Amino acid sequence: MPKFVPYRPPRVPPAETVARGEAVLAEMNTRRSVRQFAPDPVPRAAIELAIRAASTAPSGAHQQPWTFVAVSDQEVKHRIRVAAEAEERRNYEGGRMPPEWRDAVARLGTDWHKDFLDIAPWLVVLFEQVHGVRDDGSVRKHYYARESVGIACGMFIAAIHRMGLVTLTHTPSPMGFLRQILGRPSNERPFVLLPVGYPAPDAVVPDLRRKALEQVAIFVQGDRD
Ligand code: IYR
């Protein structure tokens, strides 16, 4: 029998719920993916807290199928940079990136150079545990691992933003080298690489617009609300 415990968060009146929503939107709307980092250090405690916040994410069967590897070691960061740039160079210049993909990311102004992998004080690599491994070595199936890790990733990004730091969802492709460099087991698949730090004082971001509510939402409303 599962054990249940009471859950009694304070009840928020509707007007305050909306006011809080406005504040959340205003804050989330200032988040941007940043590719130019200041080299300034970020305390390990900040990274630990962001990981703990992310690790509160819901997950399939509460299996929490994620591993966060946080790297501040310059030498390891550099090895990651060299390997990521080698893959990205093949994508951008070796014709491995189909024209349609190139067009889709053109407005982001990215190329194969990934200086931020040396400069950002932390590289947090999020791994998806595709399956679990029991103490006796047998495989334990994980349910909705990818979705769960995606949610944890979003919560990590929100925590980092809330803390006044910036990050980037970097997905050098393919990402298998991260497993090798970081010595992770074969049941872990690199999901995303998140450089974390403060933005460079002269950082710029592409002038993007977010889709309007009408473009992203459809309401099927009853007449009681
Ligand atoms: N992985 C490459 C290309 C790239 C792909 C997407 I999807 C982006 O949103 C941005 C870039 C890179 O990191 O440069």
Coordinates of C-alpha atoms and ligand atoms in Angstrom, one line a residue:
M1 CA 0.0 0.0 0.0
P2 CA 1.4 3.4 -0.9
K3 CA 1.7 5.8 2.0
F4 CA 0.0 9.2 1.7
V5 CA 0.7 12.3 3.7
P6 CA -1.4 15.5 3.8
Y7 CA -0.7 18.2 1.3
R8 CA -2.0 21.6 2.4
P9 CA -0.3 24.5 0.7
P10 CA -1.9 27.9 1.6
R11 CA -4.9 28.6 -0.6
V12 CA -4.4 31.6 -2.9
P13 CA -7.5 33.7 -3.8
P14 CA -8.1 34.0 -7.6
A15 CA -7.2 37.7 -7.8
E16 CA -3.9 37.0 -6.2
T17 CA -3.4 34.0 -8.4
V18 CA -3.7 36.3 -11.5
A19 CA -1.5 38.9 -10.0
R20 CA 1.2 36.3 -9.2
G21 CA 0.8 35.0 -12.8
E22 CA 1.5 38.5 -14.1
A23 CA 4.6 38.7 -12.0
V24 CA 5.8 35.2 -13.1
L25 CA 5.2 36.1 -16.8
A26 CA 7.1 39.5 -16.4
E27 CA 10.0 37.7 -14.9
M28 CA 10.1 34.7 -17.3
N29 CA 9.8 37.1 -20.3
T30 CA 13.1 38.6 -19.4
R31 CA 14.9 35.2 -19.8
R32 CA 17.0 34.9 -22.8
S33 CA 19.4 32.2 -24.1
V34 CA 22.8 33.7 -23.8
R35 CA 26.0 32.7 -25.7
Q36 CA 28.4 35.3 -24.3
F37 CA 29.3 34.7 -20.7
A38 CA 31.4 36.6 -18.2
P39 CA 34.3 34.5 -16.8
D40 CA 33.3 35.5 -13.3
P41 CA 32.9 32.6 -10.9
V42 CA 29.6 31.4 -9.7
P43 CA 29.5 29.6 -6.2
R44 CA 29.1 25.9 -6.3
A45 CA 26.3 26.4 -3.8
A46 CA 24.3 28.3 -6.5
I47 CA 24.6 25.3 -8.9
E48 CA 23.7 22.8 -6.2
L49 CA 20.6 24.8 -5.4
A50 CA 19.5 25.0 -9.1
I51 CA 20.1 21.3 -9.5
R52 CA 18.0 20.6 -6.3
A53 CA 15.2 22.9 -7.6
A54 CA 15.3 21.1 -11.0
S55 CA 15.3 17.7 -9.3
T56 CA 11.9 18.5 -7.7
A57 CA 10.5 17.9 -11.2
P58 CA 7.7 15.4 -11.7
S59 CA 8.9 12.2 -13.3
G60 CA 7.4 9.0 -14.7
A61 CA 6.7 6.6 -11.8
H62 CA 8.8 9.1 -9.7
Q63 CA 11.9 7.5 -11.0
Q64 CA 13.8 10.8 -11.2
P65 CA 15.8 9.6 -14.3
W66 CA 18.3 12.4 -14.4
T67 CA 22.0 13.0 -13.6
F68 CA 23.4 16.5 -13.6
V69 CA 27.1 16.7 -14.1
A70 CA 28.5 20.1 -13.1
V71 CA 31.9 20.9 -14.4
S72 CA 34.0 23.9 -13.4
D73 CA 37.4 22.3 -14.0
Q74 CA 39.0 24.3 -16.8
E75 CA 40.8 21.3 -18.3
V76 CA 37.6 19.2 -18.5
K77 CA 35.6 22.2 -19.9
H78 CA 38.3 22.7 -22.6
R79 CA 38.1 19.0 -23.6
I80 CA 34.3 19.4 -23.9
R81 CA 34.8 22.5 -26.0
V82 CA 37.3 20.9 -28.4
A83 CA 35.0 17.8 -28.9
A84 CA 31.9 19.9 -29.3
E85 CA 33.6 22.2 -31.8
A86 CA 34.8 19.2 -33.8
E87 CA 31.3 17.9 -34.1
E88 CA 29.8 21.3 -34.8
R89 CA 32.4 22.0 -37.4
R90 CA 31.3 18.9 -39.3
N91 CA 27.7 20.1 -39.0
Y92 CA 28.2 23.6 -40.2
E93 CA 31.1 23.2 -42.6
G94 CA 31.1 19.5 -43.4
G95 CA 27.6 19.5 -44.9
R96 CA 26.1 17.4 -42.1
M97 CA 23.5 20.0 -41.3
P98 CA 20.7 19.8 -43.8
P99 CA 19.9 23.2 -45.6
E100 CA 16.5 23.4 -43.9
W101 CA 18.1 23.1 -40.4
R102 CA 20.7 25.7 -41.4
D103 CA 17.9 28.1 -42.5
A104 CA 15.9 27.5 -39.3
V105 CA 18.8 28.5 -37.0
A106 CA 20.3 31.2 -39.3
R107 CA 18.7 34.0 -37.4
L108 CA 20.4 32.9 -34.2
G109 CA 23.8 33.7 -35.8
T110 CA 25.4 30.6 -34.5
D111 CA 28.5 28.9 -36.0
W112 CA 30.8 26.1 -35.0
H113 CA 32.8 28.2 -32.6
K114 CA 31.8 27.5 -29.0
D115 CA 34.0 29.8 -26.9
F116 CA 31.4 29.8 -24.2
L117 CA 32.3 26.3 -23.3
D118 CA 35.7 27.6 -22.0
I119 CA 34.4 30.9 -20.6
A120 CA 31.3 30.0 -18.7
P121 CA 32.3 29.2 -15.1
W122 CA 30.1 26.0 -15.1
L123 CA 29.0 23.5 -17.7
V124 CA 26.1 21.5 -16.4
V125 CA 25.5 18.4 -18.5
L126 CA 22.1 16.8 -18.0
F127 CA 21.9 13.1 -18.7
E128 CA 18.8 11.1 -19.2
Q129 CA 18.9 7.7 -17.5
V130 CA 17.3 5.8 -20.3
H131 CA 16.9 2.9 -17.9
G132 CA 17.8 2.2 -14.3
V133 CA 20.2 -0.5 -13.1
R134 CA 19.3 -2.5 -10.0
D135 CA 21.9 -3.4 -7.4
D136 CA 22.2 -6.9 -8.9
G137 CA 23.0 -5.3 -12.3
S138 CA 19.6 -6.0 -13.9
V139 CA 17.8 -3.4 -16.0
R140 CA 15.0 -1.5 -14.5
K141 CA 12.7 0.1 -17.1
H142 CA 12.2 3.8 -16.9
Y143 CA 8.9 5.4 -17.9
Y144 CA 8.7 8.7 -19.8
A145 CA 12.4 9.3 -19.0
R146 CA 12.8 11.8 -21.9
E147 CA 9.7 13.8 -20.9
S148 CA 10.8 13.8 -17.3
V149 CA 14.2 15.0 -18.1
G150 CA 12.8 17.7 -20.3
I151 CA 10.7 19.0 -17.4
A152 CA 13.7 19.0 -15.1
C153 CA 15.6 20.9 -17.7
G154 CA 13.0 23.5 -17.9
M155 CA 12.9 23.9 -14.1
F156 CA 16.7 24.2 -14.0
I157 CA 16.5 27.0 -16.6
A158 CA 13.8 28.8 -14.6
A159 CA 15.8 28.4 -11.4
I160 CA 19.0 29.7 -13.0
H161 CA 17.1 32.7 -14.4
R162 CA 15.4 33.4 -11.0
M163 CA 18.9 33.4 -9.5
G164 CA 20.1 36.2 -11.8
L165 CA 22.3 33.8 -13.9
V166 CA 22.0 32.9 -17.5
T167 CA 22.2 29.7 -19.4
L168 CA 21.9 28.2 -22.9
T169 CA 20.4 24.9 -24.0
H170 CA 23.3 23.7 -26.1
T171 CA 22.9 20.5 -28.0
P172 CA 26.1 19.8 -29.8
S173 CA 25.2 17.0 -32.2
P174 CA 25.9 14.2 -31.8
M175 CA 26.6 14.4 -28.0
G176 CA 28.0 11.0 -27.3
F177 CA 31.4 12.5 -26.5
L178 CA 30.0 13.9 -23.3
R179 CA 29.4 10.4 -21.9
Q180 CA 33.0 9.5 -22.6
I181 CA 34.6 12.7 -21.3
L182 CA 32.5 12.7 -18.2
G183 CA 32.8 8.9 -17.6
R184 CA 29.1 8.2 -17.4
P185 CA 27.6 4.7 -17.7
S186 CA 26.0 3.4 -20.8
N187 CA 22.4 3.8 -19.5
E188 CA 22.9 7.5 -19.5
R189 CA 22.3 9.5 -22.6
P190 CA 23.4 13.2 -22.8
F191 CA 20.3 15.3 -23.0
V192 CA 21.5 18.9 -23.0
L193 CA 24.6 20.9 -22.1
L194 CA 23.8 24.0 -20.0
P195 CA 26.6 26.5 -19.6
V196 CA 25.9 28.7 -16.6
G197 CA 27.2 32.0 -15.5
Y198 CA 26.7 35.7 -15.6
P199 CA 26.3 37.4 -19.0
A200 CA 29.3 39.2 -20.5
P201 CA 28.8 43.0 -20.0
D202 CA 28.7 43.3 -23.8
A203 CA 26.4 40.3 -24.4
V204 CA 23.9 40.6 -27.2
V205 CA 21.0 38.3 -28.1
P206 CA 19.0 38.0 -31.3
D207 CA 16.1 40.3 -31.6
L208 CA 13.4 37.6 -31.4
R209 CA 9.7 37.9 -30.8
R210 CA 7.7 35.4 -28.8
K211 CA 4.5 34.0 -30.2
A212 CA 1.4 35.7 -29.0
L213 CA -1.0 33.8 -26.7
E214 CA -3.5 33.3 -29.7
Q215 CA -0.8 31.6 -31.6
V216 CA 0.1 29.1 -28.9
A217 CA -3.2 28.5 -27.0
I218 CA -6.7 27.3 -27.8
F219 CA -9.3 27.5 -25.0
V220 CA -12.3 25.2 -24.9
Q221 CA -14.2 27.0 -22.3
G222 CA -17.3 26.1 -20.4
D223 CA -19.9 28.7 -19.3
R224 CA -19.1 28.4 -15.7
D225 CA -15.8 30.4 -15.9
Ligands
IYR1 N1 23.8 22.5 -32.5 C1 24.2 23.6 -33.3 C2 23.1 24.2 -34.2 C3 21.9 24.7 -33.5 C4 20.7 24.0 -33.5 C5 19.6 24.6 -33.0 I1 17.9 23.5 -33.0 C6 19.7 25.8 -32.4 O1 18.5 26.3 -31.8 C7 20.8 26.5 -32.4 C8 22.0 26.0 -33.0 C9 24.8 24.7 -32.4 O2 24.7 24.7 -31.2 O3 25.4 25.6 -33.0

